[in-house]
Each structure stands twice: as structure tokens, then as C-alpha cells.
Coordinates of C-alpha atoms in Angstrom, one line a residue:
M13 CA 0.0 0.0 0.0
P14 CA 1.4 3.4 -0.9
K15 CA 2.5 5.8 1.8
P16 CA -0.3 8.1 3.0
R17 CA -0.2 11.6 1.5
P18 CA 1.1 14.2 4.0
L19 CA -1.6 16.3 5.7
P20 CA -1.8 20.1 5.5
A21 CA 0.5 21.5 8.2
Q22 CA -2.2 23.8 9.5
L23 CA -4.3 20.9 10.8
G24 CA -1.7 20.1 13.5
A25 CA -1.7 17.1 15.8
I26 CA -5.5 16.9 16.4
F27 CA -8.3 18.1 14.1
S28 CA -11.9 17.6 13.3
V29 CA -13.2 15.9 10.2
R30 CA -14.8 19.2 9.3
E31 CA -11.5 21.0 9.6
A32 CA -9.9 18.4 7.4
A33 CA -12.6 18.8 4.7
Q34 CA -12.2 22.5 4.7
A35 CA -8.4 22.0 4.2
G36 CA -9.1 19.9 1.1
V37 CA -8.4 16.5 2.7
A38 CA -10.3 13.6 1.1
R39 CA -12.4 11.4 3.4
S40 CA -10.5 8.4 2.2
R41 CA -7.3 9.9 3.6
L42 CA -9.0 10.2 7.0
R43 CA -9.5 6.4 7.0
R44 CA -5.8 5.6 6.7
G45 CA -4.2 3.7 9.5
D46 CA -1.7 6.4 10.4
L47 CA -4.4 8.4 12.0
E48 CA -6.1 7.7 15.4
R49 CA -9.9 8.2 16.0
P50 CA -10.0 9.2 19.7
F51 CA -13.6 10.5 19.4
R52 CA -16.2 10.5 16.7
G53 CA -15.4 13.2 14.2
I54 CA -11.8 13.7 15.4
R55 CA -8.5 12.5 14.0
A56 CA -5.1 12.6 15.6
V57 CA -1.6 12.2 14.3
P58 CA 0.0 10.0 17.1
A59 CA 3.6 11.2 16.5
L60 CA 2.7 14.9 16.5
L61 CA 0.4 14.5 19.4
S62 CA 2.9 12.8 21.6
A63 CA 5.6 15.4 20.9
T64 CA 3.2 18.3 21.6
A65 CA 1.9 16.8 24.8
A66 CA 5.4 16.0 26.0
E67 CA 6.5 19.6 25.3
I68 CA 3.5 21.0 27.2
E69 CA 4.0 18.7 30.2
D70 CA 7.8 19.6 30.3
E71 CA 7.0 23.3 30.4
S72 CA 4.4 22.9 33.2
D73 CA 6.8 20.8 35.3
A74 CA 9.9 23.0 34.7
E75 CA 9.6 24.8 38.1
D76 CA 8.0 22.0 40.1
P77 CA 9.9 20.2 42.9
P78 CA 11.7 16.9 42.0
R79 CA 9.4 14.0 41.5
A80 CA 9.8 10.2 41.7
A81 CA 12.0 8.6 39.1
E82 CA 8.9 6.7 37.9
P83 CA 5.6 8.6 37.5
D84 CA 3.1 7.7 40.2
P85 CA -0.5 6.6 39.4
F86 CA -1.8 10.1 40.2
T87 CA 0.6 11.8 37.7
L88 CA -0.1 9.2 35.0
Q89 CA -3.9 9.5 35.4
A90 CA -3.7 13.3 35.4
E91 CA -1.6 13.2 32.1
T92 CA -4.2 10.8 30.7
R93 CA -7.0 13.2 31.5
R94 CA -5.2 16.1 29.8
D95 CA -4.4 14.0 26.8
L96 CA -8.1 13.1 26.4
V97 CA -9.1 16.8 26.7
R98 CA -6.6 17.7 23.9
R99 CA -8.0 15.0 21.7
Y100 CA -11.6 16.1 22.2
A101 CA -11.0 19.8 22.0
P102 CA -11.6 20.2 18.2
R103 CA -15.2 19.1 18.7
L104 CA -16.0 21.8 21.3
E105 CA -18.7 24.3 20.1
G106 CA -19.0 27.9 21.1
S107 CA -21.3 27.3 24.1
Q108 CA -19.2 24.4 25.5
F109 CA -16.2 24.2 27.8
I110 CA -14.1 21.6 29.7
S111 CA -15.3 21.2 33.2
H112 CA -15.3 19.1 36.4
E113 CA -12.4 16.6 36.8
S114 CA -11.2 17.3 33.3
A115 CA -10.8 21.0 34.1
A116 CA -9.0 20.2 37.3
A117 CA -6.5 18.1 35.4
M118 CA -5.9 20.9 32.9
W119 CA -5.1 23.2 35.9
H120 CA -2.7 20.4 37.2
A121 CA -4.8 20.3 40.4
P122 CA -4.4 17.3 42.7
L123 CA -7.3 15.0 42.0
P124 CA -7.9 11.8 43.9
L125 CA -7.2 8.7 42.0
T126 CA -10.2 7.3 40.0
R127 CA -10.3 3.5 40.1
T128 CA -12.1 0.9 38.1
D129 CA -14.6 -1.5 39.7
A130 CA -11.7 -3.9 40.1
G131 CA -9.8 -1.4 42.1
A132 CA -7.1 -0.6 39.5
P133 CA -6.3 3.0 38.5
A134 CA -8.6 4.0 35.7
S135 CA -7.0 4.3 32.2
S136 CA -7.9 6.3 29.1
S137 CA -10.6 3.7 28.2
D138 CA -12.2 4.1 31.7
L139 CA -12.0 7.9 32.0
T140 CA -14.3 10.4 30.3
V141 CA -13.9 14.0 29.2
H142 CA -16.3 16.3 31.1
V143 CA -17.9 18.9 28.9
S144 CA -20.4 21.6 30.1
T145 CA -22.8 23.4 27.8
F146 CA -24.3 26.8 28.5
G147 CA -28.0 27.6 28.2
R148 CA -30.2 25.3 26.2
G149 CA -27.6 24.2 23.7
H150 CA -27.6 20.5 22.9
L151 CA -25.9 18.2 25.4
I152 CA -23.2 16.0 23.9
R153 CA -24.1 12.4 23.6
A154 CA -20.9 10.6 22.7
E155 CA -18.9 7.7 24.0
G156 CA -16.2 8.8 26.4
V157 CA -17.9 12.1 27.2
S158 CA -19.7 13.2 30.4
A159 CA -22.1 16.0 29.6
H160 CA -23.2 18.7 32.0
R161 CA -25.5 21.7 31.8
A162 CA -24.0 25.1 32.9
R163 CA -25.5 28.4 33.8
H164 CA -23.8 31.8 33.2
R165 CA -24.6 32.8 36.7
T166 CA -22.6 30.0 38.3
S167 CA -20.0 29.1 35.7
R168 CA -17.1 30.9 34.1
Y169 CA -14.3 29.7 31.9
T170 CA -11.0 30.9 30.6
H171 CA -8.5 29.3 28.2
V172 CA -5.7 26.8 29.0
E173 CA -3.6 25.6 26.0
R174 CA -6.1 27.6 23.9
I175 CA -8.9 25.3 25.1
P176 CA -12.0 26.7 26.9
V177 CA -11.7 25.4 30.5
A178 CA -13.7 26.2 33.6
D179 CA -11.8 28.8 35.7
P180 CA -10.4 27.5 39.0
A181 CA -13.3 28.7 41.2
T182 CA -15.9 27.2 38.9
T183 CA -13.8 24.0 38.6
W184 CA -13.5 23.6 42.4
A185 CA -17.2 24.3 43.0
S186 CA -18.2 21.7 40.5
L187 CA -16.4 18.9 42.5
G188 CA -18.7 18.8 45.6
H189 CA -19.1 15.1 45.1
L190 CA -15.5 14.5 46.1
P191 CA -14.6 13.6 49.7
L192 CA -14.0 16.6 52.1
V193 CA -10.2 16.1 52.4
D194 CA -9.8 16.1 48.6
L195 CA -11.9 19.3 48.3
V196 CA -9.7 21.0 50.9
A197 CA -6.5 19.8 49.0
L198 CA -7.9 21.1 45.7
G199 CA -8.8 24.4 47.4
D200 CA -5.4 24.7 49.0
Y201 CA -3.8 24.2 45.5
F202 CA -5.9 26.8 43.8
C203 CA -5.4 29.4 46.6
R204 CA -1.7 28.9 47.4
V205 CA 0.1 32.1 48.0
W206 CA 3.7 31.8 46.9
R207 CA 5.2 33.8 49.8
A208 CA 8.8 34.8 50.2
G209 CA 11.2 32.7 52.2
Y210 CA 14.4 30.8 52.2
G211 CA 15.0 28.9 48.9
R212 CA 11.6 29.8 47.3
P213 CA 12.3 30.8 43.6
R214 CA 8.6 31.1 42.8
A215 CA 7.8 33.7 45.5
G216 CA 5.4 36.3 44.3
T217 CA 3.7 34.0 41.8
P218 CA 0.0 34.9 41.9
P219 CA -2.4 32.3 43.2
L220 CA -4.8 30.7 40.6
S221 CA -7.7 31.7 42.8
T222 CA -8.6 33.0 46.2
V223 CA -10.8 31.8 49.1
A224 CA -13.1 34.7 48.4
R225 CA -13.6 33.6 44.8
L226 CA -14.3 30.0 45.8
Q227 CA -16.8 31.3 48.3
A228 CA -18.4 33.4 45.6
A229 CA -18.7 30.4 43.3
I230 CA -20.5 28.5 46.1
D231 CA -22.8 31.4 46.7
A232 CA -23.7 31.9 43.0
G233 CA -26.3 29.1 42.9
R234 CA -27.1 25.5 43.5
R235 CA -24.2 23.1 43.6
T236 CA -23.8 19.3 44.0
G237 CA -22.5 18.7 47.5
I238 CA -23.1 22.3 48.6
R239 CA -22.8 21.4 52.3
R240 CA -19.5 19.7 51.8
L241 CA -18.3 22.7 49.7
R242 CA -19.2 25.1 52.5
E243 CA -17.4 23.0 55.1
A244 CA -14.3 22.7 52.8
V245 CA -14.0 26.4 52.0
E246 CA -13.6 27.1 55.8
L247 CA -10.7 24.7 55.9
I248 CA -8.7 26.0 53.0
R249 CA -5.3 27.6 53.7
E250 CA -3.0 29.6 51.5
D251 CA 0.3 28.1 52.3
S252 CA 0.0 24.3 51.7
W253 CA 2.5 23.0 49.3
S254 CA 1.1 19.6 48.5
P255 CA -2.2 17.5 48.8
R256 CA -0.5 15.2 51.3
E257 CA 0.3 18.2 53.6
S258 CA -3.4 19.2 53.2
A259 CA -4.5 15.7 54.1
V260 CA -2.3 15.5 57.2
R261 CA -3.5 18.9 58.4
C262 CA -7.2 17.9 57.9
H263 CA -6.8 14.6 59.9
L264 CA -5.2 16.4 62.8
V265 CA -7.8 19.1 62.9
F266 CA -10.7 16.7 62.5
A267 CA -9.3 14.8 65.6
G268 CA -9.4 18.0 67.7
L269 CA -5.6 18.7 67.7
P270 CA -4.4 22.3 67.3
E271 CA -3.9 23.3 63.7
P272 CA -0.2 23.1 62.8
V273 CA 1.6 26.0 61.1
L274 CA 2.3 25.3 57.4
N275 CA 5.8 25.3 55.9
Q276 CA 7.5 26.9 58.9
D277 CA 11.0 28.3 58.4
V278 CA 13.2 27.3 61.3
Y279 CA 16.2 29.3 62.4
D280 CA 18.8 28.5 65.1
E281 CA 19.7 30.7 68.0
H282 CA 22.1 32.7 65.8
G283 CA 19.5 33.4 63.2
R284 CA 20.8 30.9 60.7
F285 CA 18.4 29.0 58.5
V286 CA 18.0 25.4 59.6
A287 CA 15.1 24.0 57.5
C288 CA 11.6 24.5 56.4
A289 CA 9.2 22.1 58.2
D290 CA 6.1 20.9 56.2
L291 CA 3.8 21.3 59.3
A292 CA 4.9 22.5 62.7
Y293 CA 4.1 23.3 66.2
P294 CA 6.9 25.9 66.7
E295 CA 6.2 26.6 70.4
R296 CA 6.8 22.9 71.1
K297 CA 9.4 22.3 68.5
V298 CA 7.4 19.5 66.9
A299 CA 7.7 19.1 63.1
I300 CA 5.7 16.8 60.8
E301 CA 7.2 15.8 57.5
Y302 CA 5.6 14.0 54.7
Q303 CA 7.9 11.6 52.9
G304 CA 7.1 10.9 49.3
V305 CA 9.0 8.8 46.9
L306 CA 11.7 11.0 45.3
H307 CA 15.0 10.8 43.4
A308 CA 18.0 9.7 45.3
N309 CA 19.4 13.2 45.4
S310 CA 16.2 14.6 46.9
Y311 CA 16.1 11.8 49.4
A312 CA 19.6 12.7 50.5
A313 CA 18.7 16.3 50.9
D314 CA 15.7 15.4 53.0
V315 CA 17.8 13.2 55.3
E316 CA 20.1 16.1 55.9
R317 CA 17.3 18.6 56.4
L318 CA 15.6 16.4 59.1
A319 CA 19.0 15.8 60.8
R320 CA 19.4 19.6 61.1
L321 CA 16.0 19.9 62.6
R322 CA 16.7 17.2 65.2
A323 CA 20.0 18.7 66.0
A324 CA 18.3 22.0 66.7
G325 CA 16.1 20.2 69.3
W326 CA 13.0 19.5 67.2
V327 CA 11.0 16.3 67.4
V328 CA 10.3 15.2 63.8
I329 CA 7.4 12.9 62.9
E330 CA 7.8 11.4 59.4
V331 CA 4.6 10.6 57.6
T332 CA 4.6 8.0 54.8
A333 CA 1.7 7.0 52.5
T334 CA 1.2 4.0 54.8
L335 CA 0.8 6.2 57.9
L336 CA -1.4 8.7 56.0
A337 CA -3.7 5.9 55.1
D338 CA -4.2 5.2 58.9
P339 CA -5.4 8.6 60.3
R340 CA -5.9 7.2 63.8
M341 CA -2.3 6.1 64.1
L342 CA -1.1 9.5 62.6
V343 CA -3.1 11.4 65.2
E344 CA -1.8 9.2 68.0
R345 CA 1.8 9.8 67.1
V346 CA 1.3 13.6 66.9
S347 CA -0.7 13.6 70.1
A348 CA 2.1 11.7 71.9
A349 CA 4.7 14.2 70.7
L350 CA 2.7 17.2 71.8
R351 CA 2.0 15.6 75.2
A352 CA 5.8 15.0 75.7
R353 CA 6.4 18.7 75.1
P354 CA 3.7 20.6 77.1

């Protein structure tokens, strides 16, 4: 079989059948095996799509802290959600925008892991693209799409990667079906204030949203999970650096313990910087550190940082994923440390 004819460059990595026809591409060319059909009416050029997605992901991760050598399930699923959005985007009409979990993924927000009925992390064949439609426009009925009705009074969108995406406040307020801790973690992410401090190159970066905007999104009209949203917005803080920190804080507060200070810079008696503690009770010199899976270099730096804290007289409680999954034990360890330092 002869090699497929090159496609017009203006079509790019993903395009609709309509766009291809307008560019003079024959329908027979759109049936060739070098093109993917991610959704009805959409064609994708796999090689171009992979290169474009990788470039975008690299740009968004450029200033992030070091991650694990192998992507974790949360990262992989988030990238899958973004890939699905990019593949569907050419089908969006003027009254439609990406929303709910799909919008959260486009903002790189920390979503909980979606699992299949068998308990495995959901893959591209299990996930859907969430699309909201304003007014009385027709709702999408297509495989792989979750359709929603939106009102101008309660929903706003902006553009991410030139795709219409619900703004952070609208996105957060659409996720009231999620557990409370996850809502708080999402709110913390959207409202993070990048304050100045030792070794913080992104200080001054404006937050994606504010607590006031999230509150306004709740107040704008009816929402799924409105009671949970109202409870969550009161728990959002502006200096949480990760969803795991948010979860640790929530479990401690829910258990009745004092709320810890977030990302506390610690200095010695001579005013020299010692370390930044993830969560802390400064008056009792108790620090709580979440230990994720990182590169060897990051692990070594963490070991040295915790050693400096302990040498400065701090008690350090290290929280792993296993301990975080057992909030009762987490609370017991922190309670014991606080009792030992009245």
C-alpha cells in the first residue's frame, strides 16, 4: 500500500473531520491507518500528538519540585485526562467548555485517583472528558464524554492551552461530590500564595484563585455537595504545598488537635536558617514531615534537612503514605509528641 499523503500543516496534531474537509483532505485519507480516532469526528496524528503533549508537560513541570523517578499513578492519570481533553477539544462548540475533573486536570490540580470496579487506576478507556454546555444548547451524547448543563450565573471559563476550560473557582465548586479532604486539598492548591522565604524561587507567583472567589462560586447558585463545599472552604489555607500536607492537616484538625503551622521556616539561636518544616508546632518544636518517593538526590537532601531539625532540638514525625492511610495512628503519634512537650 502506498505511503499516506502528507496532511496540511495547519491541521496540526489533532483536528476535526470538518476542519480536514475545509483544508481539502479527502475522506479516504482520514480512514488511513496512520491516524487515530479518539472520538467521533476527530482525527489525531500520534507522533505529533505525543511530541506536543510532552513539550507542554515539560513546560508545566519546569519549576516543580523533583518527583519520583517513575511517574506515580496520580501523575499518570492526570496526564491521561489532559491527553483526552486535547484529543476532544476540536469538537467543542461555542457554548461548550471543559469542566469538572477534566478541568481540574488541565489546571494540574491534585485530583484523587479514579479507580475501576476492580480497584485498578482508571486508564484512558475508563475515564471520560467532562464537557459543560451553557444555556439550552444540545448536550453532547458521545462515548467517552460526560455532559453537563452550565449556567452563566454559576460558571465561568478561561483558556488553557487555547482550550476553553472552567476557571479555578468554577472547577472547584463543580467537584462537591468528592470527599471533604480532597476538596480541601484542591482548594489549597488553587489558593496557594507563593510567599517569600528561604529557597523559594517562585515567591510572588499569583495564586490561581482565592478563598473569596471559591466562596463566591458556592454562593452563586445550586451546587452538588453544597454542604461539603461550604465546610471545605472554611478549611482552605493559603500556604499548603502539597495535597499530602493538606490531608495530614485535615486529619489532625478533625481529631481535635491544634492546627499546625504550614511550611515553617526554622532558624537557630544565631538566626541561621535550619530547615523548612512541612507542618509544625513551633512553640513545642514538633515538626511533621511527609515523605514521598523522590529521586536519590532529593532523598539525601531530605535526610540532611531532618537531621538539622533534630540537631536543633526538634521532634520530627515522618509521615509516609502508609501512615497517612491510617489517620488514627497518625493522630496518636502527633498527640504523643505534643504531650511529651507541654
